[in-house]
mmCIF file of C-alpha atoms in Angstrom:
data_model
loop_
_atom_site.group_PDB
_atom_site.id
_atom_site.type_symbol
_atom_site.label_atom_id
_atom_site.label_comp_id
_atom_site.label_asym_id
_atom_site.label_seq_id
_atom_site.Cartn_x
_atom_site.Cartn_y
_atom_site.Cartn_z
ATOM 1 C CA MET A 1 80.240 53.214 115.214
ATOM 2 C CA SER A 2 79.579 49.451 115.676
ATOM 3 C CA ASN A 3 82.020 46.752 114.638
ATOM 4 C CA GLY A 4 79.327 45.332 112.358
ATOM 5 C CA VAL A 5 78.703 42.179 114.388
ATOM 6 C CA ASN A 6 75.577 43.513 116.097
ATOM 7 C CA GLY A 7 73.902 44.479 112.833
ATOM 8 C CA ASP A 8 73.786 48.272 113.236
ATOM 9 C CA HIS A 9 76.605 49.044 110.835
ATOM 10 C CA HIS A 10 75.540 51.086 107.798
ATOM 11 C CA GLY A 11 78.673 50.864 105.680
ATOM 12 C CA PRO A 12 82.121 52.396 106.069
ATOM 13 C CA GLU A 13 82.414 55.963 107.293
ATOM 14 C CA PRO A 14 83.703 58.399 104.687
ATOM 15 C CA ASP A 15 87.425 58.974 105.064
ATOM 16 C CA GLN A 16 89.063 62.383 105.301
ATOM 17 C CA ALA A 17 89.841 62.481 101.580
ATOM 18 C CA GLU A 18 86.175 61.976 100.674
ATOM 19 C CA LEU A 19 85.072 64.671 103.112
ATOM 20 C CA SER A 20 87.714 67.045 101.789
ATOM 21 C CA ARG A 21 86.618 66.434 98.206
ATOM 22 C CA SER A 22 82.949 66.952 99.054
ATOM 23 C CA GLU A 23 83.638 70.151 100.953
ATOM 24 C CA GLY A 24 85.938 71.369 98.196
ATOM 25 C CA GLU A 25 83.336 70.846 95.486
ATOM 26 C CA LEU A 26 80.712 72.619 97.596
ATOM 27 C CA PHE A 27 83.082 75.535 98.144
ATOM 28 C CA LEU A 28 83.853 75.697 94.429
ATOM 29 C CA SER A 29 80.154 75.729 93.584
ATOM 30 C CA GLU A 30 79.393 78.518 96.061
ATOM 31 C CA ALA A 31 82.439 80.542 95.016
ATOM 32 C CA PHE A 32 81.501 80.210 91.344
ATOM 33 C CA LYS A 33 78.046 81.641 92.065
ATOM 34 C CA ILE A 34 79.646 84.659 93.734
ATOM 35 C CA ILE A 35 82.123 85.153 90.888
ATOM 36 C CA VAL A 36 79.374 85.060 88.252
ATOM 37 C CA GLU A 37 77.205 87.445 90.258
ATOM 38 C CA GLU A 38 79.896 89.961 91.229
ATOM 39 C CA ALA A 39 82.549 89.710 88.504
ATOM 40 C CA VAL A 40 80.353 88.941 85.497
ATOM 41 C CA HIS A 41 76.729 90.014 86.027
ATOM 42 C CA LYS A 42 77.247 93.152 88.113
ATOM 43 C CA ALA A 43 80.578 93.996 86.491
ATOM 44 C CA THR A 44 78.952 94.373 83.063
ATOM 45 C CA ASP A 45 75.901 96.305 84.281
ATOM 46 C CA VAL A 46 76.050 100.043 83.540
ATOM 47 C CA LYS A 47 73.903 100.671 86.624
ATOM 48 C CA GLU A 48 76.774 99.384 88.769
ATOM 49 C CA LYS A 49 79.994 101.238 89.567
ATOM 50 C CA VAL A 50 83.192 100.693 87.600
ATOM 51 C CA CYS A 51 85.024 100.602 90.922
ATOM 52 C CA GLU A 52 84.380 100.924 94.645
ATOM 53 C CA TRP A 53 87.384 103.139 95.292
ATOM 54 C CA LYS A 54 89.159 103.073 98.645
ATOM 55 C CA ASP A 55 92.484 104.613 99.599
ATOM 56 C CA PRO A 56 95.235 102.028 100.246
ATOM 57 C CA GLU A 57 95.122 102.358 104.041
ATOM 58 C CA GLU A 58 91.339 101.988 104.167
ATOM 59 C CA LEU A 59 91.328 99.049 101.757
ATOM 60 C CA ARG A 60 94.113 97.310 103.676
ATOM 61 C CA ALA A 61 92.037 97.580 106.864
ATOM 62 C CA LEU A 62 88.858 96.369 105.140
ATOM 63 C CA MET A 63 90.482 93.351 103.511
ATOM 64 C CA ASP A 64 92.841 92.223 106.325
ATOM 65 C CA LEU A 65 95.381 90.830 103.875
ATOM 66 C CA GLU A 66 98.044 89.881 106.416
ATOM 67 C CA LEU A 67 99.160 86.249 106.273
ATOM 68 C CA GLY A 68 98.091 84.493 109.479
ATOM 69 C CA GLU A 69 99.387 81.352 111.138
ATOM 70 C CA HIS A 70 96.070 79.509 110.831
ATOM 71 C CA GLY A 71 93.575 78.821 108.076
ATOM 72 C CA GLU A 72 90.067 80.218 107.700
ATOM 73 C CA SER A 73 86.647 78.637 107.428
ATOM 74 C CA GLN A 74 84.875 78.088 104.123
ATOM 75 C CA GLN A 75 82.467 80.923 104.921
ATOM 76 C CA GLN A 76 85.321 83.305 105.650
ATOM 77 C CA LEU A 77 86.937 82.384 102.354
ATOM 78 C CA LEU A 78 83.677 82.918 100.463
ATOM 79 C CA LYS A 79 83.420 86.374 102.020
ATOM 80 C CA ARG A 80 86.930 87.062 100.787
ATOM 81 C CA VAL A 81 85.921 86.019 97.276
ATOM 82 C CA ARG A 82 83.057 88.515 97.393
ATOM 83 C CA ASP A 83 85.248 91.283 98.843
ATOM 84 C CA VAL A 84 87.964 90.793 96.228
ATOM 85 C CA ALA A 85 85.354 91.186 93.487
ATOM 86 C CA LYS A 86 83.696 94.135 95.222
ATOM 87 C CA TYR A 87 86.811 96.243 95.635
ATOM 88 C CA SER A 88 88.484 95.377 92.330
ATOM 89 C CA VAL A 89 88.194 97.554 89.223
ATOM 90 C CA LYS A 90 85.563 96.114 86.882
ATOM 91 C CA THR A 91 87.497 96.027 83.611
ATOM 92 C CA ASN A 92 84.524 94.243 82.006
ATOM 93 C CA HIS A 93 82.331 97.296 82.633
ATOM 94 C CA PRO A 94 81.159 99.044 79.431
ATOM 95 C CA ARG A 95 82.447 102.351 80.828
ATOM 96 C CA PHE A 96 85.979 101.164 81.523
ATOM 97 C CA PHE A 97 88.095 103.006 78.928
ATOM 98 C CA ASN A 98 91.348 103.071 80.865
ATOM 99 C CA GLN A 99 93.514 100.371 79.286
ATOM 100 C CA LEU A 100 94.082 98.518 76.023
ATOM 101 C CA PHE A 101 91.827 95.720 77.272
ATOM 102 C CA SER A 102 88.207 95.713 78.373
ATOM 103 C CA GLY A 103 84.949 93.826 78.158
ATOM 104 C CA VAL A 104 84.201 90.134 78.489
ATOM 105 C CA ASP A 105 83.658 87.437 75.877
ATOM 106 C CA TYR A 106 81.626 84.760 77.629
ATOM 107 C CA HIS A 107 82.825 81.953 75.390
ATOM 108 C CA ALA A 108 86.472 82.931 75.867
ATOM 109 C CA LEU A 109 85.904 83.142 79.624
ATOM 110 C CA THR A 110 84.519 79.608 79.546
ATOM 111 C CA GLY A 111 87.674 78.513 77.750
ATOM 112 C CA ARG A 112 89.795 80.105 80.478
ATOM 113 C CA LEU A 113 87.832 78.249 83.145
ATOM 114 C CA LEU A 114 88.333 74.968 81.312
ATOM 115 C CA THR A 115 92.078 75.418 80.820
ATOM 116 C CA GLU A 116 92.585 76.474 84.451
ATOM 117 C CA THR A 117 90.607 73.489 85.697
ATOM 118 C CA LEU A 118 92.464 70.975 83.536
ATOM 119 C CA ASN A 119 95.743 72.517 84.745
ATOM 120 C CA THR A 120 97.982 70.961 82.117
ATOM 121 C CA SER A 121 101.030 72.187 80.221
ATOM 122 C CA GLN A 122 101.754 72.577 76.525
ATOM 123 C CA TYR A 123 105.181 71.025 76.331
ATOM 124 C CA THR A 124 104.210 67.492 75.204
ATOM 125 C CA TYR A 125 101.354 65.763 73.419
ATOM 126 C CA GLU A 126 101.450 63.180 76.208
ATOM 127 C CA VAL A 127 100.097 65.540 78.874
ATOM 128 C CA ALA A 128 98.117 67.941 76.639
ATOM 129 C CA PRO A 129 96.906 66.117 73.516
ATOM 130 C CA VAL A 130 93.903 68.345 72.805
ATOM 131 C CA PHE A 131 95.671 71.629 73.491
ATOM 132 C CA VAL A 132 98.766 70.717 71.462
ATOM 133 C CA LEU A 133 96.591 70.012 68.418
ATOM 134 C CA MET A 134 94.538 73.128 69.099
ATOM 135 C CA GLU A 135 97.688 75.250 69.309
ATOM 136 C CA ASP A 136 98.896 73.878 65.979
ATOM 137 C CA VAL A 137 95.622 74.809 64.270
ATOM 138 C CA VAL A 138 95.597 78.351 65.686
ATOM 139 C CA LEU A 139 99.244 79.001 64.798
ATOM 140 C CA ARG A 140 98.673 77.664 61.278
ATOM 141 C CA LYS A 141 95.782 80.101 60.862
ATOM 142 C CA LEU A 142 97.825 83.020 62.193
ATOM 143 C CA ARG A 143 100.668 82.203 59.797
ATOM 144 C CA SER A 144 98.240 82.126 56.883
ATOM 145 C CA LEU A 145 97.047 85.630 57.768
ATOM 146 C CA VAL A 146 100.544 86.973 57.107
ATOM 147 C CA GLY A 147 101.094 84.808 54.028
ATOM 148 C CA TRP A 148 103.277 82.048 55.474
ATOM 149 C CA SER A 149 102.639 78.398 54.615
ATOM 150 C CA GLU A 150 105.258 77.143 57.081
ATOM 151 C CA GLY A 151 106.833 78.390 60.270
ATOM 152 C CA ASP A 152 106.778 78.262 64.038
ATOM 153 C CA GLY A 153 104.985 80.298 66.652
ATOM 154 C CA ILE A 154 104.582 80.777 70.358
ATOM 155 C CA PHE A 155 101.938 82.365 72.573
ATOM 156 C CA CYS A 156 103.360 84.961 74.954
ATOM 157 C CA PRO A 157 102.007 86.247 78.282
ATOM 158 C CA GLY A 158 102.187 89.885 77.188
ATOM 159 C CA GLY A 159 103.592 92.550 74.897
ATOM 160 C CA SER A 160 106.882 93.029 76.736
ATOM 161 C CA VAL A 161 107.850 89.366 76.475
ATOM 162 C CA SER A 162 106.681 89.244 72.847
ATOM 163 C CA ASN A 163 108.926 92.142 71.880
ATOM 164 C CA MET A 164 111.879 90.666 73.763
ATOM 165 C CA TYR A 165 111.448 87.317 71.995
ATOM 166 C CA ALA A 166 111.342 89.152 68.657
ATOM 167 C CA MET A 167 114.570 91.019 69.379
ATOM 168 C CA ASN A 168 116.265 87.813 70.512
ATOM 169 C CA ILE A 169 115.208 85.971 67.337
ATOM 170 C CA ALA A 170 116.421 88.871 65.193
ATOM 171 C CA ARG A 171 119.822 88.766 66.853
ATOM 172 C CA TYR A 172 120.071 85.002 66.328
ATOM 173 C CA TRP A 173 119.053 85.459 62.673
ATOM 174 C CA ALA A 174 121.833 88.011 62.148
ATOM 175 C CA PHE A 175 124.461 86.316 64.339
ATOM 176 C CA PRO A 176 123.577 82.644 65.002
ATOM 177 C CA GLN A 177 126.859 82.133 66.855
ATOM 178 C CA VAL A 178 125.454 84.181 69.753
ATOM 179 C CA LYS A 179 123.550 81.088 70.894
ATOM 180 C CA THR A 180 126.714 79.157 71.718
ATOM 181 C CA GLN A 181 129.401 81.827 72.077
ATOM 182 C CA GLY A 182 127.413 84.570 73.777
ATOM 183 C CA LEU A 183 127.797 88.333 73.543
ATOM 184 C CA TRP A 184 131.543 88.091 72.920
ATOM 185 C CA ALA A 185 130.804 86.752 69.431
ATOM 186 C CA VAL A 186 128.769 89.719 68.176
ATOM 187 C CA PRO A 187 129.638 93.362 67.427
ATOM 188 C CA ARG A 188 127.939 96.379 68.900
ATOM 189 C CA LEU A 189 124.312 96.174 67.753
ATOM 190 C CA ALA A 190 121.831 98.943 66.963
ATOM 191 C CA VAL A 191 118.056 98.875 67.510
ATOM 192 C CA PHE A 192 115.687 101.366 65.859
ATOM 193 C CA THR A 193 112.231 102.243 67.146
ATOM 194 C CA SER A 194 109.964 105.289 67.137
ATOM 195 C CA GLN A 195 109.841 107.889 69.889
ATOM 196 C CA GLU A 196 106.337 106.702 70.763
ATOM 197 C CA SER A 197 106.977 102.959 70.749
ATOM 198 C CA HIS A 198 106.353 100.711 73.739
ATOM 199 C CA TYR A 199 108.736 100.972 76.696
ATOM 200 C CA SER A 200 109.478 97.249 76.402
ATOM 201 C CA MET A 201 112.026 98.023 73.682
ATOM 202 C CA LYS A 202 114.319 99.458 76.361
ATOM 203 C CA LYS A 203 113.599 96.557 78.687
ATOM 204 C CA SER A 204 114.395 94.066 75.933
ATOM 205 C CA ALA A 205 117.692 95.717 75.023
ATOM 206 C CA ALA A 206 118.716 95.770 78.678
ATOM 207 C CA PHE A 207 117.672 92.176 79.363
ATOM 208 C CA LEU A 208 119.402 90.778 76.255
ATOM 209 C CA GLY A 209 122.664 92.598 76.927
ATOM 210 C CA ILE A 210 122.365 94.887 73.895
ATOM 211 C CA GLY A 211 122.198 98.005 76.061
ATOM 212 C CA THR A 212 119.666 100.821 76.188
ATOM 213 C CA GLU A 213 122.217 103.300 74.805
ATOM 214 C CA ASN A 214 122.189 101.314 71.565
ATOM 215 C CA ILE A 215 118.526 102.092 70.913
ATOM 216 C CA TYR A 216 118.046 104.825 68.309
ATOM 217 C CA HIS A 217 114.715 106.617 68.690
ATOM 218 C CA VAL A 218 113.271 107.689 65.358
ATOM 219 C CA LYS A 219 111.255 110.892 65.127
ATOM 220 C CA VAL A 220 107.483 110.788 64.550
ATOM 221 C CA ASP A 221 105.083 113.102 62.736
ATOM 222 C CA GLU A 222 102.200 114.994 64.335
ATOM 223 C CA SER A 223 100.052 111.836 64.301
ATOM 224 C CA GLY A 224 102.682 109.751 66.082
ATOM 225 C CA ARG A 225 103.874 107.793 62.999
ATOM 226 C CA MET A 226 107.540 106.996 62.432
ATOM 227 C CA ILE A 227 109.226 109.250 59.857
ATOM 228 C CA PRO A 228 111.035 106.976 57.340
ATOM 229 C CA GLU A 229 113.549 109.662 56.347
ATOM 230 C CA ASP A 230 114.680 109.987 59.947
ATOM 231 C CA LEU A 231 114.959 106.201 60.216
ATOM 232 C CA GLU A 232 117.375 106.209 57.280
ATOM 233 C CA ALA A 233 119.350 109.051 58.846
ATOM 234 C CA LYS A 234 119.546 107.200 62.165
ATOM 235 C CA ILE A 235 120.823 104.055 60.411
ATOM 236 C CA VAL A 236 123.594 106.051 58.718
ATOM 237 C CA HIS A 237 124.481 107.627 62.065
ATOM 238 C CA ALA A 238 124.631 104.238 63.810
ATOM 239 C CA LYS A 239 126.950 102.862 61.145
ATOM 240 C CA SER A 240 129.227 105.881 61.563
ATOM 241 C CA GLN A 241 129.553 104.894 65.225
ATOM 242 C CA ASP A 242 130.645 101.360 64.259
ATOM 243 C CA ALA A 243 127.313 99.870 65.335
ATOM 244 C CA VAL A 244 125.600 97.175 63.260
ATOM 245 C CA PRO A 245 121.912 97.919 62.521
ATOM 246 C CA PHE A 246 120.045 94.632 62.898
ATOM 247 C CA PHE A 247 116.533 95.343 64.206
ATOM 248 C CA VAL A 248 113.829 97.900 63.513
ATOM 249 C CA ASN A 249 110.627 97.927 65.527
ATOM 250 C CA ALA A 250 107.572 99.309 63.746
ATOM 251 C CA THR A 251 104.285 99.776 65.563
ATOM 252 C CA ALA A 252 100.757 99.115 64.341
ATOM 253 C CA GLY A 253 98.724 100.964 66.953
ATOM 254 C CA THR A 254 100.946 102.882 69.384
ATOM 255 C CA THR A 255 100.084 102.785 73.073
ATOM 256 C CA VAL A 256 99.013 106.404 73.411
ATOM 257 C CA GLN A 257 97.737 107.722 70.070
ATOM 258 C CA GLY A 258 97.056 104.387 68.379
ATOM 259 C CA ALA A 259 99.274 105.435 65.460
ATOM 260 C CA PHE A 260 100.272 103.113 62.602
ATOM 261 C CA ASP A 261 103.817 103.452 61.327
ATOM 262 C CA PRO A 262 104.247 103.401 57.494
ATOM 263 C CA LEU A 263 105.035 99.683 57.377
ATOM 264 C CA ASN A 264 105.756 99.314 53.650
ATOM 265 C CA ARG A 265 108.328 102.103 53.585
ATOM 266 C CA ILE A 266 109.967 100.815 56.759
ATOM 267 C CA ALA A 267 110.078 97.321 55.232
ATOM 268 C CA ASP A 268 111.881 98.667 52.151
ATOM 269 C CA ILE A 269 114.461 100.427 54.323
ATOM 270 C CA SER A 270 114.944 97.307 56.437
ATOM 271 C CA GLU A 271 115.471 95.136 53.367
ATOM 272 C CA ARG A 272 118.026 97.513 51.861
ATOM 273 C CA ASN A 273 120.011 97.469 55.092
ATOM 274 C CA GLY A 274 119.706 93.754 55.832
ATOM 275 C CA MET A 275 117.712 94.354 59.006
ATOM 276 C CA TRP A 276 115.017 92.327 60.755
ATOM 277 C CA MET A 277 111.718 94.232 60.825
ATOM 278 C CA HIS A 278 109.414 93.524 63.736
ATOM 279 C CA VAL A 279 105.864 94.898 63.917
ATOM 280 C CA ASP A 280 104.495 95.504 67.403
ATOM 281 C CA VAL A 281 100.733 95.208 66.844
ATOM 282 C CA ARG A 282 98.004 96.409 69.165
ATOM 283 C CA LEU A 283 94.977 95.643 68.160
ATOM 284 C CA LEU A 284 84.507 113.746 69.698
ATOM 285 C CA LYS A 285 85.281 115.963 66.966
ATOM 286 C CA LYS A 286 82.598 118.739 66.903
ATOM 287 C CA ARG A 287 81.568 118.954 70.547
ATOM 288 C CA GLU A 288 82.321 122.145 72.448
ATOM 289 C CA GLY A 289 84.912 121.693 75.160
ATOM 290 C CA PHE A 290 86.512 118.606 73.592
ATOM 291 C CA GLN A 291 89.679 119.041 71.527
ATOM 292 C CA LEU A 292 91.381 116.141 69.752
ATOM 293 C CA VAL A 293 95.109 115.689 70.291
ATOM 294 C CA SER A 294 95.330 113.964 66.895
ATOM 295 C CA GLU A 295 93.015 112.234 64.438
ATOM 296 C CA PRO A 296 92.153 108.738 65.748
ATOM 297 C CA GLN A 297 93.785 105.940 63.733
ATOM 298 C CA PHE A 298 92.561 102.954 65.733
ATOM 299 C CA VAL A 299 90.782 102.338 69.061
ATOM 300 C CA ASN A 300 92.595 105.142 70.924
ATOM 301 C CA VAL A 301 90.920 108.552 71.064
ATOM 302 C CA CYS A 302 93.174 111.218 72.603
ATOM 303 C CA PHE A 303 91.630 114.542 73.591
ATOM 304 C CA TRP A 304 91.640 117.445 76.012
ATOM 305 C CA PHE A 305 88.539 118.542 77.882
ATOM 306 C CA ILE A 306 88.553 122.333 77.984
ATOM 307 C CA PRO A 307 86.480 123.552 80.972
ATOM 308 C CA PRO A 308 84.395 126.715 80.533
ATOM 309 C CA SER A 309 86.917 128.759 82.543
ATOM 310 C CA LEU A 310 89.647 128.105 79.935
ATOM 311 C CA ARG A 311 87.696 128.348 76.698
ATOM 312 C CA GLY A 312 88.872 131.168 74.471
ATOM 313 C CA LYS A 313 91.994 131.705 76.577
ATOM 314 C CA GLU A 314 94.388 129.546 74.551
ATOM 315 C CA ASN A 315 96.858 132.421 74.151
ATOM 316 C CA SER A 316 97.120 133.306 77.838
ATOM 317 C CA ALA A 317 100.486 132.716 79.520
ATOM 318 C CA ASP A 318 99.226 130.184 82.071
ATOM 319 C CA TYR A 319 96.835 128.301 79.761
ATOM 320 C CA GLN A 320 98.984 125.173 79.370
ATOM 321 C CA ASP A 321 99.737 124.971 83.099
ATOM 322 C CA LYS A 322 96.050 125.168 83.956
ATOM 323 C CA LEU A 323 95.036 122.719 81.213
ATOM 324 C CA ALA A 324 97.582 120.195 82.511
ATOM 325 C CA LYS A 325 95.668 120.008 85.817
ATOM 326 C CA VAL A 326 92.242 119.351 84.282
ATOM 327 C CA ALA A 327 92.557 115.673 83.323
ATOM 328 C CA PRO A 328 94.046 114.536 86.680
ATOM 329 C CA LEU A 329 91.279 116.285 88.629
ATOM 330 C CA ILE A 330 88.503 114.837 86.463
ATOM 331 C CA LYS A 331 90.110 111.372 86.690
ATOM 332 C CA GLU A 332 90.204 111.590 90.493
ATOM 333 C CA ARG A 333 86.541 112.568 90.624
ATOM 334 C CA MET A 334 85.333 109.832 88.268
ATOM 335 C CA VAL A 335 87.279 107.101 90.083
ATOM 336 C CA LYS A 336 86.035 108.127 93.526
ATOM 337 C CA LYS A 337 82.502 108.315 92.156
ATOM 338 C CA GLY A 338 82.943 105.003 90.347
ATOM 339 C CA SER A 339 81.046 106.219 87.283
ATOM 340 C CA MET A 340 83.711 105.355 84.678
ATOM 341 C CA MET A 341 87.468 105.088 84.196
ATOM 342 C CA VAL A 342 89.720 106.561 81.512
ATOM 343 C CA GLY A 343 93.475 107.162 81.434
ATOM 344 C CA TYR A 344 95.403 110.378 80.921
ATOM 345 C CA GLN A 345 99.022 111.354 80.296
ATOM 346 C CA PRO A 346 101.277 113.983 78.728
ATOM 347 C CA LEU A 347 103.214 113.377 75.522
ATOM 348 C CA ASP A 348 106.293 115.377 74.545
ATOM 349 C CA SER A 349 105.222 119.038 74.651
ATOM 350 C CA ARG A 350 101.522 118.211 74.949
ATOM 351 C CA VAL A 351 100.195 118.521 78.502
ATOM 352 C CA ASN A 352 97.957 115.927 80.174
ATOM 353 C CA PHE A 353 95.187 114.690 77.896
ATOM 354 C CA PHE A 354 92.694 111.839 78.101
ATOM 355 C CA ARG A 355 93.374 108.600 76.225
ATOM 356 C CA MET A 356 90.063 106.833 75.717
ATOM 357 C CA VAL A 357 90.312 103.224 74.514
ATOM 358 C CA ILE A 358 87.186 101.937 72.766
ATOM 359 C CA LEU A 359 87.316 98.136 72.899
ATOM 360 C CA SER A 360 84.508 96.644 74.971
ATOM 361 C CA PRO A 361 82.014 94.520 73.000
ATOM 362 C CA GLN A 362 79.346 95.656 75.493
ATOM 363 C CA LEU A 363 79.863 99.336 74.610
ATOM 364 C CA THR A 364 76.821 101.189 73.226
ATOM 365 C CA HIS A 365 76.173 104.648 71.799
ATOM 366 C CA SER A 366 74.474 105.576 75.071
ATOM 367 C CA ASP A 367 77.676 104.688 76.951
ATOM 368 C CA LEU A 368 79.645 107.051 74.713
ATOM 369 C CA ASP A 369 77.057 109.783 75.271
ATOM 370 C CA PHE A 370 77.311 109.146 79.009
ATOM 371 C CA PHE A 371 81.094 109.448 78.832
ATOM 372 C CA LEU A 372 80.947 112.861 77.178
ATOM 373 C CA ASN A 373 78.198 114.139 79.477
ATOM 374 C CA GLU A 374 79.875 112.797 82.614
ATOM 375 C CA THR A 375 83.208 114.362 81.644
ATOM 376 C CA GLU A 376 81.446 117.706 81.277
ATOM 377 C CA ARG A 377 79.683 117.296 84.641
ATOM 378 C CA LEU A 378 82.897 116.408 86.440
ATOM 379 C CA GLY A 379 84.887 119.237 84.884
ATOM 380 C CA GLU A 380 82.451 122.110 84.470
ATOM 381 C CA ASP A 381 83.597 123.902 87.654
ATOM 382 C CA LEU A 382 87.351 123.622 87.017
#
């Protein structure tokens, strides 16, 4: 570079910050193209696999995830972006039925990109003016849906935290002195929830110092709904043990069967006993070889696939033991093939069954037909 006196100077050289910004924006642009291609376009295409399954040891070797002492080039990082997308489960795929989430809403995804890029926080209007106003509007709408003209609200990162917040608020409502005086200021408390409620009830009781032994599990009917008569009996029993009933957790869409507890009857019982009622909300019938565990009440469809070798043998001594092995074997085959993904589990005396969650907005009738046909193909020789 000249000092400018001899006339061959063409302006100041870009400093390191400008170069870094330029390279960063280029990297972001290239990475975004890969993300859209791999995690959006391909991930929602039924012709693509739901997952590219690798065993942990093989995947660890392919990805080289060890933390090194030195950085990597932009091209190496872009390859990592592509590899992460390639070997991850495509939960946006129309044939992903495994969890209580699936599919992609392109407008919502755009909102996520915007909020991540702006990288602000909700705690003051000063640093998040638009989002604070937006939050107020959304919470006002949510309150109106349950008939409240006034109130507060908070967005939680998941169901476990939501349920813990609810239990904490209920305890404060019943014993406000707990905020300043702690657990010494409250009696032994009793929590009531159904046998099929979310596991976070136990976590919440443990975290808040209430104790898991003070959770009373209420019986459910054959469809997985809480039995109100047993709730009343459990409340009487808790009182006889000098515990104070303060919180009942009802569920609108249980994790496994998607059951809805009888909310009105539970509300009446809660009111009579001065308890806080919390509602944990989560938003194949005639085909040979498919047997429903229970009538679907929401987006969960629970069923057994009965392979040809077991049909008509329901009364044999080893029928249940053999049936219990069917779902795990079919699940292993579908995951390794990458054709689809659906969960399975046992429940009480019922051996392993499939729990299909129908949520994806991309799901079509042909996808459901594929699911049934593929399940038959994968299990016909069992």
